[in-house]
Short mmCIF file of C-alpha atoms and ligand atoms in Angstrom, two decimals:
data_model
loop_
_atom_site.label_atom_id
_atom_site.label_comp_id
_atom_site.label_asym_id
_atom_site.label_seq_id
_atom_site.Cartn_x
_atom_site.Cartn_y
_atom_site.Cartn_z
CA UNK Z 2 0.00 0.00 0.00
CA UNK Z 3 2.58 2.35 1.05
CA UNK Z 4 4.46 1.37 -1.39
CA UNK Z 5 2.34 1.82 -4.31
CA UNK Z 6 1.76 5.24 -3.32
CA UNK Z 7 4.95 6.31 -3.40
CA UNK Z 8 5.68 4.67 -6.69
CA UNK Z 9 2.76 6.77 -7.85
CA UNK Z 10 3.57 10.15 -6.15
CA UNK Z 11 7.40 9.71 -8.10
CA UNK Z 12 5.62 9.02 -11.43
CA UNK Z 13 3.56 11.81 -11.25
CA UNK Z 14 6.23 14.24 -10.68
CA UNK Z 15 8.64 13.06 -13.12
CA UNK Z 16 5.86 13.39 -15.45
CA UNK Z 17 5.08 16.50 -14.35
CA UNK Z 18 8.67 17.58 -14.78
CA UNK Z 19 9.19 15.98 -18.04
CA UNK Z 20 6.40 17.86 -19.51
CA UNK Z 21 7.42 21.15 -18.07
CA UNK Z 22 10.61 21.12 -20.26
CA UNK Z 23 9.76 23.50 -23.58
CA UNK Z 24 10.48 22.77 -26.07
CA UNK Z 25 9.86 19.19 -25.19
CA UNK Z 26 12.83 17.31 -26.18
CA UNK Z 27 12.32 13.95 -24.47
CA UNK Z 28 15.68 11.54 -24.16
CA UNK Z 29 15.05 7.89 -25.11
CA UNK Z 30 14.70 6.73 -21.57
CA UNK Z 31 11.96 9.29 -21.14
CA UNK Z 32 10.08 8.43 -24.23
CA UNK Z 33 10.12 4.23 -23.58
CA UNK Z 34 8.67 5.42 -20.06
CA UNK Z 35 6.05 8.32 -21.37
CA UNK Z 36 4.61 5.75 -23.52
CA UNK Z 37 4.46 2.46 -21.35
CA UNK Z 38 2.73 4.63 -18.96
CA UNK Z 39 -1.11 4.49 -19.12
CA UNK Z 40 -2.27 6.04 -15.86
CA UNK Z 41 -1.97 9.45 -17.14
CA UNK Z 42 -3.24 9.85 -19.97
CA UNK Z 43 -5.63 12.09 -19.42
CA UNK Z 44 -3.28 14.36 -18.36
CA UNK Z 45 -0.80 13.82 -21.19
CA UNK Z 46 -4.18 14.45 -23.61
CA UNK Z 47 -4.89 17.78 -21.87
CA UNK Z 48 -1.64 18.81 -22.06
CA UNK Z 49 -1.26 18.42 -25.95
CA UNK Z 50 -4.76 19.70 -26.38
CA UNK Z 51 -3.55 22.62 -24.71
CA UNK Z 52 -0.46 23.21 -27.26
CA UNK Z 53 -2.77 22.56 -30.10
CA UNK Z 54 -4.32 25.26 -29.21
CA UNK Z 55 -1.76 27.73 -28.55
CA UNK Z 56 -0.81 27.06 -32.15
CA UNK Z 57 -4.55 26.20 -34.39
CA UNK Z 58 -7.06 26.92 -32.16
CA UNK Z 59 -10.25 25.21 -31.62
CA UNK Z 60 -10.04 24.83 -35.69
CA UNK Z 61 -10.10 20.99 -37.25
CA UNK Z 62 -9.16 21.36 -40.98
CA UNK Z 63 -10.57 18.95 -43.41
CA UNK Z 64 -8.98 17.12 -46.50
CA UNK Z 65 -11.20 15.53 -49.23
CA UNK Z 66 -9.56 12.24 -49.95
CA UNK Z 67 -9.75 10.50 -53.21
CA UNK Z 68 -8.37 7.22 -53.45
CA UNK Z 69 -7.90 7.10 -57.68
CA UNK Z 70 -6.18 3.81 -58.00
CA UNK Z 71 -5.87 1.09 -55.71
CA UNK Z 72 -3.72 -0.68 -58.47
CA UNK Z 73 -0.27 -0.86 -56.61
CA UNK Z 74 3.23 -2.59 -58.14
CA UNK Z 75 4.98 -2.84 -54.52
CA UNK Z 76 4.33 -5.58 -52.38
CA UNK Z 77 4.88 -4.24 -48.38
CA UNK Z 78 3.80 -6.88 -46.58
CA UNK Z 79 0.69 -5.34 -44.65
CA UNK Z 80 -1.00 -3.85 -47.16
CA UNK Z 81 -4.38 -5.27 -49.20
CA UNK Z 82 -3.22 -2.83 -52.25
CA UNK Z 83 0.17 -5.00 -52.87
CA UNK Z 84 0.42 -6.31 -55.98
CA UNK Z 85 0.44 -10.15 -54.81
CA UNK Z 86 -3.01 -10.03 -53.16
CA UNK Z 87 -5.04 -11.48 -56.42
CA UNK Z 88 -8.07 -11.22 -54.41
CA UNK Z 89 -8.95 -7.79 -54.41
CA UNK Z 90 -11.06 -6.26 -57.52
CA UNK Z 91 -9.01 -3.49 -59.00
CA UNK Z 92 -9.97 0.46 -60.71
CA UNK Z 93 -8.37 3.26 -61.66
CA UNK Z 94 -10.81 6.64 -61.70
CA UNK Z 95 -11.09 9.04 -64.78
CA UNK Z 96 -9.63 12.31 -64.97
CA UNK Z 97 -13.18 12.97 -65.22
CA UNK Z 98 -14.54 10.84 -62.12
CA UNK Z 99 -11.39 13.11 -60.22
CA UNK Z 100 -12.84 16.30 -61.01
CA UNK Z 101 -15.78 15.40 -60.86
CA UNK Z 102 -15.05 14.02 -56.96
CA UNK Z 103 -13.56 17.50 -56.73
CA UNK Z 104 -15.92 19.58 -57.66
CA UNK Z 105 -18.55 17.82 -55.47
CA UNK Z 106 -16.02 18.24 -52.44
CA UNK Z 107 -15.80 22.00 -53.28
CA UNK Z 108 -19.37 22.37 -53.00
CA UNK Z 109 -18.73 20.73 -49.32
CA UNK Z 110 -16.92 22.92 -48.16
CA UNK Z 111 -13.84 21.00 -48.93
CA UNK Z 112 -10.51 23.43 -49.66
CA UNK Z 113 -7.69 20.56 -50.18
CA UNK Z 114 -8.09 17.57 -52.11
CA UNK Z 115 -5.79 14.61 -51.46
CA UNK Z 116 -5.14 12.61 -54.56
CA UNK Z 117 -4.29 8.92 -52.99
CA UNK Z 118 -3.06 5.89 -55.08
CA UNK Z 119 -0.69 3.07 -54.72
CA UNK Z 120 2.18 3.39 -57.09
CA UNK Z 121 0.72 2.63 -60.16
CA UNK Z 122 2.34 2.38 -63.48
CA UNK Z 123 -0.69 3.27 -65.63
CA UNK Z 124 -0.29 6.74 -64.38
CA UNK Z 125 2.14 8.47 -65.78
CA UNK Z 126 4.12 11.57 -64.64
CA UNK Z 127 2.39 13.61 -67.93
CA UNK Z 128 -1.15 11.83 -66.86
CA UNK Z 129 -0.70 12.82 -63.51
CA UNK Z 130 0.97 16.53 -64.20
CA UNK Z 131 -2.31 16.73 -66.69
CA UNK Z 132 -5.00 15.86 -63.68
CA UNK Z 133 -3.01 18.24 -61.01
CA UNK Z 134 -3.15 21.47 -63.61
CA UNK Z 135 -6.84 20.58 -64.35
CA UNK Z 136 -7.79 21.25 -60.82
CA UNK Z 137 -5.04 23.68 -60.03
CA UNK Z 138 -6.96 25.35 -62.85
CA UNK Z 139 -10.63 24.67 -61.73
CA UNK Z 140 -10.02 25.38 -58.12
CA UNK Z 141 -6.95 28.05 -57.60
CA UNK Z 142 -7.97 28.75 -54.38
CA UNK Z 143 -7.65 25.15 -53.26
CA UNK Z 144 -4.36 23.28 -51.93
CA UNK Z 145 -3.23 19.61 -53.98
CA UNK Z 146 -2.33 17.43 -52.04
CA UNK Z 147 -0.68 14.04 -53.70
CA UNK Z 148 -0.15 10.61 -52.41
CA UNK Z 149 1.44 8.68 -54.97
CA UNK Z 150 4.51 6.95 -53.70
CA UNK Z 151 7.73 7.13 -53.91
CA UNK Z 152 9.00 8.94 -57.71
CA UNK Z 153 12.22 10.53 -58.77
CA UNK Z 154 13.11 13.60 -58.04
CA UNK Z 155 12.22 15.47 -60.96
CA UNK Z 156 9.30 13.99 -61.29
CA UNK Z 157 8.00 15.81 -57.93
CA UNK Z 158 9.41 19.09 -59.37
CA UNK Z 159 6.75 18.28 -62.03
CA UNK Z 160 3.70 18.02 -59.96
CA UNK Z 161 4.97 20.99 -58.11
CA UNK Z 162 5.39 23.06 -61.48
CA UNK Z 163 1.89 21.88 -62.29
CA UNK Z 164 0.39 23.38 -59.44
CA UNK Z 165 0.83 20.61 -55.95
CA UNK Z 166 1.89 21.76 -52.58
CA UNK Z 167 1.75 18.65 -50.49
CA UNK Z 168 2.97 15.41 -50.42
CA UNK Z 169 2.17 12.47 -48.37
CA UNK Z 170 4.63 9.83 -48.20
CA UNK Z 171 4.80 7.97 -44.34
CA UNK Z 172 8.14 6.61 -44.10
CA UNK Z 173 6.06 3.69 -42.02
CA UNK Z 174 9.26 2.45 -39.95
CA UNK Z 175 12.61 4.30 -39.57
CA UNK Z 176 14.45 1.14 -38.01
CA UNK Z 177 16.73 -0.62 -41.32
CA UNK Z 178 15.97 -4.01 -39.44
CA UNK Z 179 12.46 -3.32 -38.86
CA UNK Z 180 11.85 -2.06 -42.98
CA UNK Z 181 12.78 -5.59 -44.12
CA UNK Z 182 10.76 -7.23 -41.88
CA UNK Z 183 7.39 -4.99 -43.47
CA UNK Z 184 8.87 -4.83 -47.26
CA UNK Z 185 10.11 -7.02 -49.46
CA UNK Z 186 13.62 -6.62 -50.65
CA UNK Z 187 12.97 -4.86 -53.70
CA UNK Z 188 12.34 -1.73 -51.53
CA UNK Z 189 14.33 0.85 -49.95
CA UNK Z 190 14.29 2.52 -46.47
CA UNK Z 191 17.43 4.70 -47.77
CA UNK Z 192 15.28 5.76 -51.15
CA UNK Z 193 12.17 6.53 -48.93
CA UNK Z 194 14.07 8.92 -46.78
CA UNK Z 195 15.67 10.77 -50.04
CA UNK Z 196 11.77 11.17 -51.68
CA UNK Z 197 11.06 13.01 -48.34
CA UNK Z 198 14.23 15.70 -48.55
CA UNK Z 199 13.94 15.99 -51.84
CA UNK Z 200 9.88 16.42 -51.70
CA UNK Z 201 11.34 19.48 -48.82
CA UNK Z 202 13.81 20.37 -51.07
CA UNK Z 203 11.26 20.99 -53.71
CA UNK Z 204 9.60 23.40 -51.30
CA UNK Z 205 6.49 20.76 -50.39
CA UNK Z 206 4.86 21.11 -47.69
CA UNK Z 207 5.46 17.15 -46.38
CA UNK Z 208 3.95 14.65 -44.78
CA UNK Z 209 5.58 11.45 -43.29
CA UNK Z 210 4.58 9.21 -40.43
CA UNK Z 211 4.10 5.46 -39.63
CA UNK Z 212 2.32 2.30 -38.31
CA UNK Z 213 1.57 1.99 -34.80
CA UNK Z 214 1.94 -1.76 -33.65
CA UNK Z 215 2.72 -3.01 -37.29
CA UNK Z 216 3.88 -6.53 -36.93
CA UNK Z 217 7.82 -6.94 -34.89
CA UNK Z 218 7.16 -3.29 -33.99
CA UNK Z 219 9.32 -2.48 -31.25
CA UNK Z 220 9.23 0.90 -28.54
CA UNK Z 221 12.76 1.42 -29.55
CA UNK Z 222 11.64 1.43 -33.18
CA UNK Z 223 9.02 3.81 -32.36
CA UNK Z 224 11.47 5.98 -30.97
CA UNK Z 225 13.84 5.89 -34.34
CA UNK Z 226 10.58 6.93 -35.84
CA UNK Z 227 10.11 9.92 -33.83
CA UNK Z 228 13.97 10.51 -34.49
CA UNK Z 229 13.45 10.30 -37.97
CA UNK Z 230 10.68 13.07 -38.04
CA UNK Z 231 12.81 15.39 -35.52
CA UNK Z 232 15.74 15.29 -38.69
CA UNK Z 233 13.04 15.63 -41.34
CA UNK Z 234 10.83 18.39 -39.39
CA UNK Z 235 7.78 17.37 -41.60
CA UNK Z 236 4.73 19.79 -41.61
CA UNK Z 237 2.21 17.01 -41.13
CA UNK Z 238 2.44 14.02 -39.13
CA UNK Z 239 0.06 11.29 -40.12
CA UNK Z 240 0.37 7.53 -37.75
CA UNK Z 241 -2.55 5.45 -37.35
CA UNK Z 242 -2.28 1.42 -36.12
CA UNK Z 243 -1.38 -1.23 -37.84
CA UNK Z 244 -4.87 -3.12 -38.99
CA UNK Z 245 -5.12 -6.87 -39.82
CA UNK Z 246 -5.87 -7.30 -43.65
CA UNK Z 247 -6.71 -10.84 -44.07
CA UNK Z 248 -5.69 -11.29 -47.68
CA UNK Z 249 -1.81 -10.56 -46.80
CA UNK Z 250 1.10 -12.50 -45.24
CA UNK Z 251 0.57 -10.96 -42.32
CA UNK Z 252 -3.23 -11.96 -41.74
CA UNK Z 253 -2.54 -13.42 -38.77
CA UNK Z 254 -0.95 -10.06 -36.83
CA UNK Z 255 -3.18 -8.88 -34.33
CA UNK Z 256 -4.20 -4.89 -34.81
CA UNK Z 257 -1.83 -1.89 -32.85
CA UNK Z 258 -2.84 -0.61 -29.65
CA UNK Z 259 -5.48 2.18 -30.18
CA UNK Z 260 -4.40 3.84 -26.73
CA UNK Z 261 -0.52 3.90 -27.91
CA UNK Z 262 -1.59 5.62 -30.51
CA UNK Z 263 -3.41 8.12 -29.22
CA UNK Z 264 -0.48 8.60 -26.33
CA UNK Z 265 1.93 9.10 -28.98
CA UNK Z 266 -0.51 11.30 -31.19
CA UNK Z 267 -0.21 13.74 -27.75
CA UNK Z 268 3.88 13.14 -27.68
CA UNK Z 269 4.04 13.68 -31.41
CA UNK Z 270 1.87 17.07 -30.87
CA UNK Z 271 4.35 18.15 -27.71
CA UNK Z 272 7.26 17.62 -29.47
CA UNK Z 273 6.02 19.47 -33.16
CA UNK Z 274 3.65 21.78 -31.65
CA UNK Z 275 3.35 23.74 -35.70
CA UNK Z 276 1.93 20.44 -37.33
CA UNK Z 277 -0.67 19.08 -39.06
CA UNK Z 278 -1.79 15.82 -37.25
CA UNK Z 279 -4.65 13.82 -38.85
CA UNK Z 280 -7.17 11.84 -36.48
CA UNK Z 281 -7.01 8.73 -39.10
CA UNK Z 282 -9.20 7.01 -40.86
CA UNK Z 283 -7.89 3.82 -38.93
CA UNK Z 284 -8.00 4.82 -35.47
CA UNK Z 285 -11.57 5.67 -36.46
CA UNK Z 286 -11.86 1.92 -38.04
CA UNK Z 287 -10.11 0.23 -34.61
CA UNK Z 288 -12.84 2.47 -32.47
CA UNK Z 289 -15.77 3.98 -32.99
CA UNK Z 290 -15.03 7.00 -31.08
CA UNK Z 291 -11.27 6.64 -32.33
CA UNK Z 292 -11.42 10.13 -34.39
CA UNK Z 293 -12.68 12.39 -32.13
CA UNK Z 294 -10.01 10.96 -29.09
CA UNK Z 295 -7.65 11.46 -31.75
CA UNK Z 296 -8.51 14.85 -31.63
CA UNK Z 297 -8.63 15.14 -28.14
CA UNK Z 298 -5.31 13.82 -27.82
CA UNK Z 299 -4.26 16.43 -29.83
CA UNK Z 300 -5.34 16.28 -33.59
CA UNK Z 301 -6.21 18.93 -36.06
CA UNK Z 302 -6.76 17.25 -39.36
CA UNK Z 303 -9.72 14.99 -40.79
CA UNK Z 304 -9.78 13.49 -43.80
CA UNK Z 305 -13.56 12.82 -44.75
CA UNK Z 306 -13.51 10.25 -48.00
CA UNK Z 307 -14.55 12.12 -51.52
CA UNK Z 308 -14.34 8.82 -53.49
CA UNK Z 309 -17.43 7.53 -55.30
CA UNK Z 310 -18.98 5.48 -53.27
CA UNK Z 311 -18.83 2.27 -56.04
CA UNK Z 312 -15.00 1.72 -55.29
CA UNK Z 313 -14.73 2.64 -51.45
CA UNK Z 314 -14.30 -1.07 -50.51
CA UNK Z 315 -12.25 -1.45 -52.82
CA UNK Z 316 -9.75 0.11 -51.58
CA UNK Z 317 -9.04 -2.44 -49.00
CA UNK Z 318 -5.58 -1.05 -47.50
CA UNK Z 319 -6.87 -3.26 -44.34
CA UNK Z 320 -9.74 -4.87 -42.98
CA UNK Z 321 -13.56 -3.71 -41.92
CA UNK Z 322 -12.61 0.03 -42.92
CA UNK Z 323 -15.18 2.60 -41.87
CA UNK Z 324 -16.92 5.32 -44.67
CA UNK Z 325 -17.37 2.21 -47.65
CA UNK Z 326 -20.66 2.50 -47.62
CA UNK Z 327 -21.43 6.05 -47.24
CA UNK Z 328 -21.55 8.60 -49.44
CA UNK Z 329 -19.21 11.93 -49.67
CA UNK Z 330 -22.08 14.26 -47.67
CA UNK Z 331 -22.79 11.63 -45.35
CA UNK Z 332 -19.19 11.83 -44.47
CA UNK Z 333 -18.67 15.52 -44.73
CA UNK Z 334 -22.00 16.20 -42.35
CA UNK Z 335 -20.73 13.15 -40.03
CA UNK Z 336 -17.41 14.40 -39.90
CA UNK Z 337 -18.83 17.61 -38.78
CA UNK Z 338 -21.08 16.89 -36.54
CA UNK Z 339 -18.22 14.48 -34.63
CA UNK Z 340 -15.08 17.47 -34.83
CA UNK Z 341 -18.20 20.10 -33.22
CA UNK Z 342 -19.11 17.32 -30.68
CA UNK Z 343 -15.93 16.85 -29.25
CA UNK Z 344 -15.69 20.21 -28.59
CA UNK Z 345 -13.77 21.51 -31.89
CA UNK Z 346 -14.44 23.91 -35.13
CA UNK Z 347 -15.22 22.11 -38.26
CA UNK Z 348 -13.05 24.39 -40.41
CA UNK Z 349 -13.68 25.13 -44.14
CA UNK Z 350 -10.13 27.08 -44.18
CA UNK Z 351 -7.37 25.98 -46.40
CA UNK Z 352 -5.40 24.62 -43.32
CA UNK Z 353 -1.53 25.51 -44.46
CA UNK Z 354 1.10 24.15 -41.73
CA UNK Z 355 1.64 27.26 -39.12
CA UNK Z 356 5.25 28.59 -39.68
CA UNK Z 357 8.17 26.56 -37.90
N1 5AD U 6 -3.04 -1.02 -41.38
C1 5AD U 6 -2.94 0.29 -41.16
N2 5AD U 6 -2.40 1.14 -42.04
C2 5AD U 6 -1.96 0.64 -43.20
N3 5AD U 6 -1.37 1.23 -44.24
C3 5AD U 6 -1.12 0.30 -45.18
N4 5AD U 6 -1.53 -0.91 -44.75
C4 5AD U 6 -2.05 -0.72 -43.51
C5 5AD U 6 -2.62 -1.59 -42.54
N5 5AD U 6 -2.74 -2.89 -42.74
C6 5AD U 6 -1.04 2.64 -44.24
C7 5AD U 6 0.41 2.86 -44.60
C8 5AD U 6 0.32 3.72 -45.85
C9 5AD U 6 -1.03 4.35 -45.72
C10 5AD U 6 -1.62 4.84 -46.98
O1 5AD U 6 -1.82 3.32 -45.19
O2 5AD U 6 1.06 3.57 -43.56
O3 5AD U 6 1.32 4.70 -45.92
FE1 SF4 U 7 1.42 -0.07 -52.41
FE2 SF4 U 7 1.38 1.85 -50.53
FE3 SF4 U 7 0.12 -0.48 -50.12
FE4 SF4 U 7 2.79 -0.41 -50.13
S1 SF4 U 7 1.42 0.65 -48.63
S2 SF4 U 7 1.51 -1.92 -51.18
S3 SF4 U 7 3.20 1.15 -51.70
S4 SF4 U 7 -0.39 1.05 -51.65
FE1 FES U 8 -17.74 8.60 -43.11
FE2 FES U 8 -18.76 9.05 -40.58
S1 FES U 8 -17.10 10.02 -41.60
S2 FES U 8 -19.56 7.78 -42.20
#
């Protein structure tokens, strides 16, 4: 009894005192113990909630998603998209179904549009420059965002020439040993680091991030991920868990832990108080609530689906995904009424990084 108490009453303070330390830099040591910790998370949460909104606000800015192709020629090991998985029923939108999903999203509300695809050969860099400078053109006042993989460098310089801003490209695990274990050999952790400086380089506003719990995850490769993003300074931050896909070799990997995520959504937010943090898609899929304690925990992004609704489970990155079977305003109008009852603004502005 005694005991416990005072093992309590020294774990408060040194949390206390770790999170009095700005900037918050956290040492190793500090970070394995932050996030094995789960009696204060409620505190931790309030705390990042609090920087959030030092730096955004109340405001929760909204990206229209449009997953184009879930035709993909890599093969990482936890994904449905990878080419191996026969079972999954492929598509590829028109430039027409694109801006068509776009213009429907503008009428939303919707001021960035994510284009999201695995790395698929059929679209080429002129196919793709042609798509960005039709809505660059349609929509000037709207940010491009593009998730397409990993491409040379002038190839980026391209889509950035023909009007895109953002890039999205999670590095998913900073740990060498770790990368083989989720990729197949063909791939590169070195080349996936180089796309992200050179997408800086470029003058992008990037995004990088990674897997909570993805399978032979360890805490000492989540903290060479957070390493990784303290060299690369990204402007937006996306992690979600790991979710079983049953049609991949690693069908048999349970899902991450939905409160280690949202413990180190609220480190992530401490330690890069300027970025853009997404409540996920997948923490929404792992719990119902999942978005809006994303956002609690220190969120500012949402990013309702803008895909027809014919290919939505389709794109089958992992298992029992949430928003297949709704359409784009039943998303927008859920969205909104979940970011307003969790105590945030649903915010129709363009939602550029603050400066860092
Ligand atoms: N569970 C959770 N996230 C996944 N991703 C791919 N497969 C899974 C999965 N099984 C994530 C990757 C990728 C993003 C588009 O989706 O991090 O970058
Ligand atoms: Fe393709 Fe991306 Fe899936 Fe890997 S994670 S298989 S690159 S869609
Ligand atoms: Fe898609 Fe709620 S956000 S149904």
């Amino acid at each position: 009894m005694w005991c416990s108490c005072r093992i309590q009453v020294t774990d408060t303070s040194r949390l206390h005192s770790l999170l009095s330390n700005k900037p918050f830099v956290p040492t190793d040591d500090e970070l394995s113990w932050l996030l094995s910790q789960d009696s204060f998370d409620s505190f931790l949460f309030k705390e990042a909630d609090a920087v959030r909104q030092r730096f955004y606000g109340k405001q929760v800015y909204l990206r229209g998603l449009i997953e184009f192709t879930n035709y993909c020629k890599n093969n990482c090991l936890y994904c449905g998209l990878r080419a191996k998985n026969s079972l999954i029923s492929r598509y590829r939108l028109s430039k027409e179904d694109i801006l068509s999903c776009c213009a429907q999203g503008y009428a939303l509300g919707y001021r960035t549009f994510v284009l999201q695809g695995g790395e698929d050969p059929f679209f080429t860099d002129e196919i793709i420059i042609d798509i960005v400078s039709s809505i660059h053109k349609a929509y000037p006042d709207c940010a491009i965002t593009l998730s397409i993989g990993e491409k040379e460098k002038s190839s980026y310089q391209d889509f950035f020439d023909a009007g895109a801003r953002r890039y999205l490209l999670r590095h998913e695990t900073a740990a060498p040993e770790h990368y083989r274990k989720l990729h197949p050999t063909s791939m590169s952790l070195e080349r996936r680091k180089q796309c992200l400086f050179d997408l800086k380089a470029i003058g992008y506003q990037v995004g990088s991030g990674f897997m909570v719990g993805s399978p032979y995850q360890t805490v000492e490769n989540i903290i060479a991920d957070i390493r990784f993003l303290q060299s690369l300074q990204p402007d937006m931050i996306g992690i979600g868990p790991y979710i079983t896909q049953s049609d991949t070799p690693f069908k048999d990997f349970p899902n991450g832990d939905f409160k280690l995520t949202l413990r180190l959504i609220a480190v992530l937010r401490l330690m890069f108080p300027y970025a853009l943090i997404p409540a996920t898609t997948a923490l929404g899929t792992i719990c119902p609530e999942g978005r809006e304690l994303g956002l609690k925990a220190g969120a500012n992004v949402v990013m309702p689906n803008l895909s027809p609704v014919a290919v939505r489970k389709k794109y089958a990155i992992y298992d029992s995904k949430i928003c297949t079977g709704e359409g784009s305003v039943q998303c927008r109008f859920c969205l909104e009424r979940r970011v307003t009852n969790a105590g945030y603004e649903f915010s129709t502005d363009i939602g550029d990084v603050k400066k860092h």
